């Protein structure tokens, strides 16, 4: 007489339930594996040119005993073929028997429970009868679908029955619990007390972030011992197929995770990689042709630890990350109205890494919170059909959405009203727009190109590039490339101005800046012509004056860059020292134009005195005029920048 029979003979069958539930949960793992093998076989039969899926790791995780008898399971997918409309599987009777027996073992504790609905027992009997009829190697494709599909609202399937039995087992296990550890339902843990700290570590992580789900159901945890392994199960949320099971043996953790959504699975893989997870190949499990891509996905991850302290940190890290899976797909879909697919996942991952999550954002209004904040920015900031990343840029849009999720979580955790979150959303978006729409990024980038042009001309004249045709041509080529980059910035500014009227003043500023770039590029081109043996008569006075003119233009561009840097931070709250620094730099730009006027005249006098060759005289004059024209452009640009800066600080222009 075995122990279970002895206990039953004493009329204490209820004491057998924890062990039966444990056995049923193991049968559940095997049933899911068998269904996956059946799907893999069908996929290989439909596309025999593809290598069959290697499920050796999943077979090992299912702990099928004795292990040598599991070899035929590894070879099962490769043996499948299509015979007309039927799937031909030589080992089908053997697989059907396994399904039949494990279905009975999984259902046993529920069928012995008085609270189990009769309909569940009828479904078990129906599918056991169907499996008993599978005595040959051929399986009709309709029956294959009936066995494996997981679609609610359609006809029943063995797959759906297994999920329903699993859910019912979770409820039964909760009722059977005689002890709790930090909220986890536990029974029959190790007598030496070694399991309790592990369960507590896992629950410390779960409880650390539990509040982030608010009143959403989920995160119920059960734990028990199976021989040498501690089993920890978390039901995550309400979805039938969304389950996580941990097997802890020694310092090794094996995690099995199932999910309906492939993208969420990948998201969880990335989160657990942060605590050392090594995953099996999930991607192969979800390729087209495997149950039409509709079945839930199952993957296994392993964690190795050096000592119990590291293992406790791993268990806590796993537990803390589960909450971010709840309603994840709903949040992702809401974010797609504002950013691209990859960016939506990136937002959710960053929110999880900051332990803010997305549930507070959803509760505070979700996409309505964002739409209202965009609408509140005033006419012209956003047009109908604009996506957030179209206006802010992808990076800034991601950062703001993460910031919004953090703000929403902080407000709701403090029980502050959703209206406060809406106000914060409007204010933070306004700041992002100011930072983006100050447009100093484009202006500063354009000014940097102008500075590069002026620097190249000054250095070229200082080193006598007019006497080196090859060097002058290289300078002209570089200058043309810089000028084209500057043109691209102008086109970007104009495109934004067409979409958003508040960009128009900045588009005008960058157009004035482009006049400077055009003049400097023209000067570099003329200098390359001079170097083609048209510098006859350039004496000391001509070279000195041209050098001084190039120096003055370079200094003016440097002062313009400084003025831009200060102006980008000006506002009504800026300090007087900033105002003074801006005025000093901008006045130096304005004064440089007068200096360049005088230097142009001095250069022309020197050219008239020293140069007799007509081509050299003409080109020398055009070079000086182009440099002076750049200073004229800087003057106009400086006045435009001053007007904008005065408006920012609230002073009259």
XYZ file of C-alpha atoms in Angstrom:
653
model
C 0.000 0.000 0.000
C 1.531 3.342 -0.998
C 1.325 6.544 1.027
C -1.552 7.995 -0.981
C -3.659 4.849 -0.580
C -2.945 4.873 3.152
C -4.080 8.417 3.542
C -7.203 7.715 1.473
C -8.102 4.708 3.588
C -8.187 6.954 6.645
C -10.846 9.085 5.040
C -8.498 12.074 4.666
C -8.480 12.330 0.880
C -8.269 16.101 1.130
C -4.684 15.703 2.366
C -3.843 14.210 -1.011
C -4.931 17.336 -2.871
C -1.676 19.314 -2.587
C 0.278 16.365 -3.976
C -2.332 15.842 -6.685
C -2.281 19.521 -7.576
C 1.495 19.333 -7.794
C 1.242 16.290 -10.065
C -1.476 18.035 -12.095
C 0.753 21.063 -12.634
C 3.519 18.792 -13.875
C 1.005 17.111 -16.197
C 0.034 20.593 -17.433
C 3.656 21.245 -18.425
C 3.785 17.957 -20.329
C 0.436 18.561 -22.058
C 1.570 21.969 -23.310
C 4.783 20.376 -24.551
C 2.882 17.612 -26.392
C 0.609 20.160 -28.068
C 3.639 22.189 -29.081
C 5.246 19.059 -30.533
C 2.061 18.364 -32.478
C 2.082 21.915 -33.845
C 5.782 21.635 -34.704
C 5.109 18.373 -36.536
C 2.323 20.004 -38.558
C 4.589 22.930 -39.367
C 7.388 20.642 -40.563
C 4.993 18.554 -42.644
C 3.697 21.712 -44.354
C 7.235 22.992 -45.025
C 9.592 19.971 -45.052
C 12.399 22.069 -46.528
C 12.707 23.852 -43.202
C 14.616 22.271 -40.354
C 12.234 21.012 -37.644
C 12.162 22.926 -34.389
C 14.630 21.761 -31.759
C 12.590 21.402 -28.575
C 15.183 19.455 -26.588
C 15.446 22.188 -23.975
C 11.693 22.368 -23.469
C 11.479 18.555 -23.259
C 14.165 18.584 -20.576
C 12.365 21.361 -18.661
C 9.142 19.292 -18.690
C 11.039 16.647 -16.667
C 9.645 13.637 -18.550
C 10.709 10.473 -16.761
C 12.475 8.254 -17.424
C 14.582 10.598 -19.526
C 15.645 7.935 -22.033
C 11.984 7.519 -23.000
C 11.832 11.194 -24.018
C 14.095 10.587 -27.044
C 11.183 9.750 -29.342
C 9.612 13.112 -28.499
C 12.681 14.972 -29.789
C 12.456 13.111 -33.082
C 8.679 13.415 -33.471
C 8.437 16.681 -35.541
C 10.955 15.455 -38.130
C 8.950 12.266 -38.735
C 5.796 14.125 -39.819
C 4.540 14.337 -43.403
C 1.354 15.170 -45.270
C -0.716 12.324 -46.724
C -3.438 14.034 -48.733
C -5.487 16.104 -46.267
C -4.117 14.268 -43.229
C -1.033 14.693 -41.071
C 0.910 11.429 -41.070
C 2.704 10.901 -37.766
C 4.031 7.389 -37.060
C 4.136 8.002 -33.289
C 0.650 9.549 -33.139
C -0.923 6.678 -31.110
C 1.863 6.953 -28.556
C 1.461 10.731 -28.353
C -2.344 10.411 -28.087
C -1.939 7.985 -25.173
C 0.346 10.467 -23.411
C -2.179 13.248 -23.957
C -5.017 11.038 -22.694
C -3.204 9.969 -19.517
C -1.813 13.373 -18.607
C -5.193 14.999 -19.225
C -6.647 12.598 -16.658
C -3.841 13.350 -14.209
C -4.269 17.076 -14.643
C -8.037 16.883 -14.142
C -7.940 14.472 -11.191
C -7.733 16.939 -8.291
C -10.450 19.053 -9.896
C -12.790 16.139 -10.562
C -12.390 15.135 -6.898
C -13.318 18.649 -5.783
C -17.008 19.280 -5.083
C -16.770 22.900 -6.243
C -15.672 22.006 -9.782
C -18.281 22.804 -12.426
C -19.816 19.695 -14.043
C -19.189 21.143 -17.491
C -15.446 20.860 -16.930
C -15.773 17.142 -16.201
C -17.850 16.644 -19.368
C -15.201 18.391 -21.459
C -12.482 16.183 -19.965
C -14.482 13.058 -20.777
C -15.133 14.277 -24.340
C -11.473 14.917 -25.136
C -10.275 11.738 -23.506
C -12.719 9.862 -25.732
C -11.429 11.724 -28.815
C -7.827 10.892 -27.914
C -8.692 7.235 -27.308
C -9.871 6.960 -30.927
C -6.475 8.015 -32.294
C -5.122 4.531 -32.870
C -3.579 5.083 -36.295
C -0.794 7.282 -37.675
C -3.031 9.721 -39.589
C -4.652 12.822 -38.121
C -7.329 14.779 -39.997
C -6.398 18.488 -40.252
C -9.780 19.485 -38.785
C -9.145 17.368 -35.719
C -5.604 18.753 -35.543
C -7.073 22.258 -35.347
C -9.638 21.102 -32.787
C -6.865 19.733 -30.619
C -4.500 22.722 -30.830
C -6.304 26.004 -31.495
C -6.460 28.530 -28.673
C -9.155 30.904 -29.933
C -11.907 31.815 -27.526
C -15.351 32.199 -29.073
C -14.828 29.258 -31.419
C -15.478 25.558 -30.862
C -13.876 23.940 -27.848
C -10.369 22.498 -28.160
C -8.026 20.398 -26.074
C -5.741 23.413 -25.901
C -8.541 25.560 -24.387
C -9.444 22.799 -21.961
C -5.852 22.594 -20.720
C -5.806 26.357 -20.133
C -9.114 26.204 -18.258
C -7.912 23.307 -16.128
C -4.743 25.240 -15.332
C -6.752 28.256 -14.220
C -9.017 26.075 -12.075
C -5.959 24.413 -10.531
C -4.638 27.831 -9.516
C -7.884 28.559 -7.677
C -7.854 25.135 -6.053
C -4.229 25.533 -4.972
C -5.069 28.863 -3.342
C -7.846 27.184 -1.345
C -5.596 24.342 -0.269
C -2.909 26.630 1.061
C -2.173 26.231 4.730
C 0.530 28.914 4.905
C 1.538 32.174 3.275
C 4.959 33.754 2.855
C 4.879 37.462 2.051
C 1.559 36.911 0.254
C 2.495 33.703 -1.614
C 0.332 30.620 -1.067
C 2.680 27.787 -0.087
C 2.437 24.159 0.948
C 4.790 21.249 1.547
C 7.985 23.281 1.376
C 11.351 21.802 2.353
C 11.507 20.641 5.962
C 14.925 22.253 6.448
C 13.486 25.732 5.830
C 15.610 26.391 2.730
C 12.617 27.174 0.494
C 11.120 29.967 2.590
C 13.924 32.533 1.961
C 13.706 31.874 -1.775
C 9.945 32.383 -1.837
C 10.390 35.491 0.319
C 13.019 36.906 -2.080
C 10.714 36.392 -5.060
C 7.785 37.960 -3.190
C 9.946 40.899 -2.085
C 10.333 41.758 -5.757
C 6.637 41.173 -6.506
C 5.542 43.308 -3.554
C 8.066 46.049 -4.330
C 6.276 46.855 -7.569
C 2.827 45.385 -6.861
C 1.277 48.829 -6.294
C 1.978 49.701 -9.948
C -0.919 47.510 -11.084
C -3.362 49.463 -8.902
C -6.641 47.500 -8.671
C -5.986 45.280 -11.707
C -6.189 41.572 -10.797
C -3.083 39.472 -10.993
C 0.262 38.554 -9.414
C -1.188 35.717 -7.315
C 1.674 33.405 -6.391
C 1.788 29.781 -5.289
C 4.796 27.711 -4.262
C 5.440 24.090 -3.350
C 8.198 21.509 -3.465
C 8.507 18.690 -5.988
C 11.298 16.361 -4.964
C 14.534 18.325 -5.220
C 12.915 21.375 -6.846
C 11.063 24.348 -5.447
C 8.204 25.388 -7.767
C 6.977 28.993 -7.784
C 4.065 30.003 -10.005
C 2.676 33.461 -10.735
C -0.504 33.915 -12.768
C 0.470 37.487 -13.845
C -3.008 38.681 -14.893
C -6.352 37.351 -16.039
C -5.286 35.963 -19.408
C -5.593 32.171 -19.640
C -2.234 31.596 -21.272
C -0.252 34.211 -19.384
C 1.611 32.201 -16.759
C 5.081 32.129 -15.249
C 6.605 29.116 -13.451
C 9.975 28.980 -11.695
C 11.855 25.817 -10.841
C 14.580 26.377 -8.258
C 17.054 23.585 -7.695
C 20.277 24.303 -5.868
C 21.683 27.550 -7.280
C 19.958 27.060 -10.651
C 16.681 28.755 -11.627
C 14.679 27.591 -14.653
C 11.838 29.877 -15.720
C 9.027 28.877 -18.072
C 6.920 31.705 -19.438
C 3.872 31.610 -21.725
C 2.275 34.529 -23.514
C -0.184 35.152 -26.346
C 1.744 38.188 -27.625
C 5.109 37.710 -29.265
C 6.108 41.342 -28.794
C 5.346 41.233 -25.092
C 7.363 38.031 -24.832
C 10.341 39.798 -26.424
C 9.834 42.713 -24.036
C 9.938 40.364 -21.023
C 12.995 38.631 -22.424
C 14.790 41.979 -22.504
C 13.699 42.829 -18.959
C 14.909 39.508 -17.557
C 18.188 39.763 -19.454
C 18.967 42.543 -16.977
C 19.029 39.948 -14.182
C 20.980 37.321 -16.089
C 18.393 35.292 -18.039
C 19.619 32.996 -20.814
C 16.614 32.219 -23.044
C 15.902 29.325 -25.366
C 15.023 30.107 -28.982
C 11.546 31.577 -28.833
C 11.699 33.028 -32.349
C 11.571 29.565 -33.912
C 8.464 28.798 -31.915
C 6.478 31.593 -33.538
C 7.425 31.310 -37.213
C 4.601 31.387 -39.801
C 2.951 28.040 -40.417
C 3.043 26.946 -36.783
C -0.659 26.932 -35.805
C -1.132 29.933 -38.116
C 0.805 32.002 -35.569
C -2.208 32.033 -33.245
C -0.993 29.768 -30.426
C 0.517 31.254 -27.311
C 4.275 31.311 -27.102
C 6.302 29.400 -24.534
C 9.925 29.946 -23.674
C 12.421 28.780 -21.087
C 15.114 30.847 -19.404
C 17.854 29.734 -17.048
C 19.705 31.654 -14.353
C 22.922 30.546 -12.721
C 24.106 32.017 -9.420
C 27.417 31.855 -7.572
C 25.810 31.807 -4.128
C 22.456 32.110 -2.363
C 22.748 35.904 -2.088
C 23.053 36.262 -5.858
C 20.183 33.829 -6.367
C 18.005 35.868 -3.983
C 18.756 38.993 -6.054
C 17.768 37.128 -9.216
C 14.507 35.928 -7.685
C 13.704 39.440 -6.474
C 14.556 40.914 -9.886
C 12.260 38.447 -11.646
C 9.409 39.131 -9.221
C 9.757 42.905 -9.511
C 9.442 42.858 -13.309
C 6.256 40.813 -13.665
C 3.910 43.740 -12.997
C 5.088 45.479 -16.173
C 3.455 42.732 -18.255
C -0.058 43.528 -17.038
C -2.047 45.370 -19.737
C 1.227 45.794 -21.624
C -0.257 45.234 -25.061
C -3.045 47.742 -24.430
C -0.487 50.383 -23.462
C 1.655 49.581 -26.502
C -1.288 50.011 -28.863
C -2.183 53.354 -27.272
C 1.385 54.608 -27.755
C 1.352 53.790 -31.477
C -0.730 56.910 -32.079
C 2.295 58.999 -31.071
C 5.490 57.059 -31.878
C 6.621 54.137 -34.012
C 6.477 50.479 -33.004
C 10.032 50.176 -31.745
C 9.776 53.473 -29.915
C 6.518 52.403 -28.222
C 8.264 49.327 -26.824
C 11.258 51.474 -25.838
C 8.946 53.791 -23.876
C 7.453 50.851 -21.979
C 10.869 49.398 -21.282
C 12.271 52.683 -19.961
C 9.185 53.186 -17.802
C 9.713 49.679 -16.397
C 13.394 50.332 -15.758
C 12.402 53.413 -13.747
C 9.842 51.269 -11.888
C 7.029 53.587 -12.924
C 5.290 51.347 -15.444
C 2.367 52.209 -17.688
C -0.723 51.384 -15.630
C -0.863 54.809 -13.953
C -0.666 56.463 -17.372
C -3.554 54.324 -18.626
C -5.634 55.094 -15.527
C -4.923 58.821 -15.840
C -6.294 58.876 -19.379
C -3.646 57.210 -21.554
C -3.833 58.525 -25.094
C -6.426 61.165 -24.142
C -3.863 62.636 -21.749
C -1.427 63.037 -24.640
C -3.992 64.315 -27.169
C -5.236 66.940 -24.706
C -1.697 68.069 -23.911
C -0.962 68.430 -27.621
C -4.193 70.368 -28.222
C -3.406 72.715 -25.330
C -0.199 73.959 -26.972
C -2.098 76.487 -29.035
C -2.773 77.032 -32.689
C -0.018 75.909 -34.989
C 1.958 73.739 -32.559
C 0.254 70.577 -33.806
C -1.875 70.149 -36.917
C -4.572 67.556 -37.436
C -2.867 64.261 -38.190
C 0.479 65.252 -36.663
C 2.105 62.509 -34.646
C 4.044 63.470 -31.562
C 7.379 62.278 -32.935
C 6.791 64.228 -36.172
C 6.984 67.434 -34.173
C 9.300 66.646 -31.267
C 11.484 64.094 -33.000
C 11.593 60.401 -32.071
C 14.036 60.721 -29.176
C 12.342 63.694 -27.543
C 8.900 62.091 -27.978
C 10.095 58.896 -26.254
C 11.655 60.854 -23.410
C 8.515 62.922 -22.829
C 6.212 59.895 -22.836
C 8.431 58.178 -20.272
C 8.449 61.367 -18.196
C 4.661 61.465 -18.424
C 4.373 57.873 -17.201
C 6.628 58.665 -14.248
C 4.583 61.776 -13.394
C 1.314 59.839 -13.674
C 2.603 57.117 -11.372
C 3.863 59.584 -8.787
C 0.568 61.486 -8.789
C -1.661 58.412 -8.513
C 0.502 56.769 -5.862
C 0.090 59.964 -3.823
C -3.651 59.830 -4.542
C -3.534 63.134 -6.377
C -6.329 63.844 -8.908
C -5.970 62.976 -12.609
C -6.488 66.677 -13.386
C -3.082 67.353 -11.847
C -1.500 64.821 -14.204
C -3.211 66.556 -17.139
C -1.761 69.912 -16.043
C 1.696 68.383 -15.676
C 1.364 66.864 -19.148
C 0.582 70.242 -20.701
C 3.423 72.004 -18.886
C 6.079 69.389 -19.591
C 5.096 69.196 -23.261
C 5.261 72.994 -23.489
C 8.800 72.866 -22.102
C 9.739 70.181 -24.600
C 8.326 72.284 -27.418
C 10.200 75.341 -26.215
C 13.381 73.320 -26.112
C 12.701 71.938 -29.573
C 11.085 74.976 -31.135
C 13.708 77.399 -29.848
C 15.304 76.077 -33.046
C 18.717 76.969 -31.734
C 19.788 73.446 -32.567
C 19.451 74.193 -36.288
C 20.748 77.748 -35.967
C 23.790 76.636 -33.990
C 24.493 73.823 -36.443
C 24.265 76.280 -39.340
C 26.478 78.781 -37.496
C 29.030 76.010 -36.989
C 29.195 75.463 -40.746
C 29.656 79.196 -41.314
C 32.459 79.173 -38.767
C 34.130 76.243 -40.565
C 33.944 78.172 -43.865
C 35.403 81.339 -42.325
C 38.140 79.373 -40.556
C 39.116 77.623 -43.788
C 39.395 80.924 -45.667
C 41.398 82.632 -42.939
C 43.820 79.715 -42.621
C 44.118 79.384 -46.401
C 45.091 83.033 -46.810
C 47.469 82.818 -43.839
C 49.318 79.910 -45.493
C 49.416 81.442 -48.975
C 46.938 79.025 -50.547
C 46.582 81.404 -53.505
C 50.008 80.128 -54.611
C 49.002 76.427 -54.333
C 46.326 75.496 -56.881
C 45.786 71.964 -55.496
C 45.345 73.186 -51.919
C 43.008 75.961 -53.047
C 40.885 73.463 -54.995
C 40.643 71.212 -51.922
C 39.500 74.191 -49.852
C 36.895 75.095 -52.468
C 35.589 71.501 -52.551
C 35.280 71.386 -48.755
C 33.568 74.748 -48.739
C 31.015 73.564 -51.321
C 30.232 70.487 -49.172
C 29.749 72.678 -46.089
C 27.519 75.049 -48.031
C 25.339 72.154 -49.200
C 24.972 70.945 -45.617
C 23.929 74.457 -44.674
C 21.322 74.429 -47.462
C 19.868 71.191 -46.058
C 19.355 72.898 -42.703
C 17.551 75.769 -44.421
C 15.215 73.349 -46.185
C 14.450 71.608 -42.881
C 13.609 74.931 -41.257
C 11.344 75.944 -44.130
C 9.543 72.573 -44.018
C 8.869 73.017 -40.322
C 7.675 76.557 -40.839
C 5.136 75.295 -43.367
C 3.773 72.840 -40.800
C 4.034 75.097 -37.754
C 3.665 78.869 -38.075
C 5.711 79.588 -34.933
C 8.754 78.308 -36.852
C 8.521 81.114 -39.418
C 10.736 83.663 -37.534
C 13.455 81.054 -37.100
C 13.229 80.033 -40.731
C 13.892 83.669 -41.632
C 16.886 83.743 -39.281
C 18.430 80.635 -40.784
C 17.854 82.051 -44.286
C 19.901 85.112 -43.243
C 22.548 82.783 -41.857
C 22.603 81.027 -45.223
C 23.476 84.317 -46.926
C 26.666 84.234 -44.854
C 27.430 80.647 -45.890
C 26.806 81.463 -49.562
C 29.161 84.452 -49.459
C 31.923 82.482 -47.771
C 31.598 79.592 -50.200
C 31.794 82.070 -53.071
C 34.962 83.523 -51.530
C 36.527 80.039 -51.381
C 35.629 79.448 -55.033
C 37.149 82.799 -56.125
C 40.281 81.991 -54.124
C 40.617 78.736 -56.092
C 40.451 80.777 -59.320
C 43.106 83.163 -57.999
C 45.349 80.158 -57.323
C 45.157 79.264 -61.039
C 48.038 81.745 -61.579
C 45.895 84.903 -61.152
C 47.678 86.437 -58.156
C 50.117 88.544 -60.196
C 51.069 91.679 -58.330
C 49.762 90.576 -54.938
C 52.201 92.328 -52.744
C 52.549 92.787 -49.032
C 49.678 95.292 -48.731
C 47.145 93.161 -50.672
C 47.916 90.052 -48.684
C 47.836 91.886 -45.350
C 44.484 93.522 -46.109
C 42.865 90.309 -47.345
C 44.206 88.483 -44.289
C 42.814 91.185 -41.987
C 39.456 91.024 -43.759
C 39.315 87.224 -43.365
C 40.341 87.572 -39.689
C 37.541 90.059 -39.060
C 34.921 87.805 -40.679
C 36.145 84.781 -38.680
C 36.005 86.759 -35.425
C 32.477 87.923 -36.271
C 31.312 84.344 -36.892
C 32.838 83.305 -33.559
C 30.988 86.111 -31.782
C 27.772 85.070 -33.558
C 28.217 81.495 -32.272
C 28.661 82.878 -28.744
C 25.585 85.084 -29.065
C 23.530 82.099 -30.216
C 24.715 79.974 -27.302
C 23.634 82.633 -24.795
C 20.380 83.455 -26.618
C 19.251 79.828 -26.510
C 18.977 80.091 -22.714
C 17.428 83.540 -22.493
C 13.934 83.970 -21.099
C 11.976 86.053 -18.647
C 13.705 84.254 -15.765
C 17.257 84.596 -17.136
C 19.847 86.587 -15.243
C 21.223 90.040 -16.030
C 24.702 88.591 -16.588
C 23.326 86.481 -19.435
C 21.706 89.549 -20.987
C 24.981 91.475 -20.796
C 26.961 88.611 -22.302
C 24.514 88.353 -25.203
C 24.583 92.081 -25.876
C 28.391 92.195 -25.816
C 28.678 89.345 -28.340
C 25.945 90.686 -30.623
C 27.421 94.213 -30.615
C 30.799 92.840 -31.642
C 29.095 91.172 -34.614
C 27.482 94.474 -35.615
C 30.723 96.429 -35.225
C 32.601 93.882 -37.323
C 30.555 94.903 -40.373
C 31.880 98.475 -40.168
C 35.429 97.177 -39.772
C 34.976 94.958 -42.842
C 33.690 97.938 -44.875
C 36.925 99.802 -44.133
C 39.061 96.747 -44.835
C 37.310 96.239 -48.191
C 38.215 99.776 -49.233
C 41.806 99.324 -48.028
C 42.057 96.096 -49.991
C 40.765 97.753 -53.150
C 43.313 100.576 -52.795
C 46.123 98.058 -52.395
C 44.890 96.076 -55.398
C 44.733 99.245 -57.517
C 48.282 100.189 -56.556
C 49.951 96.786 -56.809
C 48.058 94.731 -59.402
C 48.305 95.481 -63.105
C 46.947 92.219 -64.545
C 43.194 92.594 -65.267
C 42.203 89.048 -64.253
C 44.167 89.241 -61.004
C 42.684 92.640 -60.212
C 39.116 91.444 -60.897
C 39.440 88.213 -58.899
C 41.174 89.924 -55.992
C 38.383 92.490 -55.827
C 35.690 89.762 -55.988
C 37.394 87.838 -53.182
C 37.441 90.900 -50.939
C 33.826 91.747 -51.853
C 32.646 88.202 -51.020
C 34.303 88.370 -47.600
C 32.722 91.768 -46.925
C 29.350 90.437 -48.115
C 29.628 87.716 -45.437
C 29.980 90.469 -42.829
C 26.863 92.160 -44.248
C 24.986 88.856 -43.807
C 26.231 88.599 -40.224
C 24.981 92.142 -39.574
C 21.457 91.313 -40.805
C 21.524 88.020 -38.906
C 22.662 89.789 -35.735
C 19.776 92.253 -35.854
C 17.290 89.430 -36.373
C 18.727 87.474 -33.458
C 18.568 90.545 -31.199
C 14.876 91.049 -31.988
C 14.118 87.435 -31.117
C 16.170 87.561 -27.914
C 14.418 90.733 -26.758
C 11.032 89.082 -27.265
C 12.131 86.101 -25.164
C 13.084 88.280 -22.204
C 10.011 90.489 -22.564
C 11.956 93.639 -23.517
C 10.943 96.057 -26.308
C 12.805 95.438 -29.559
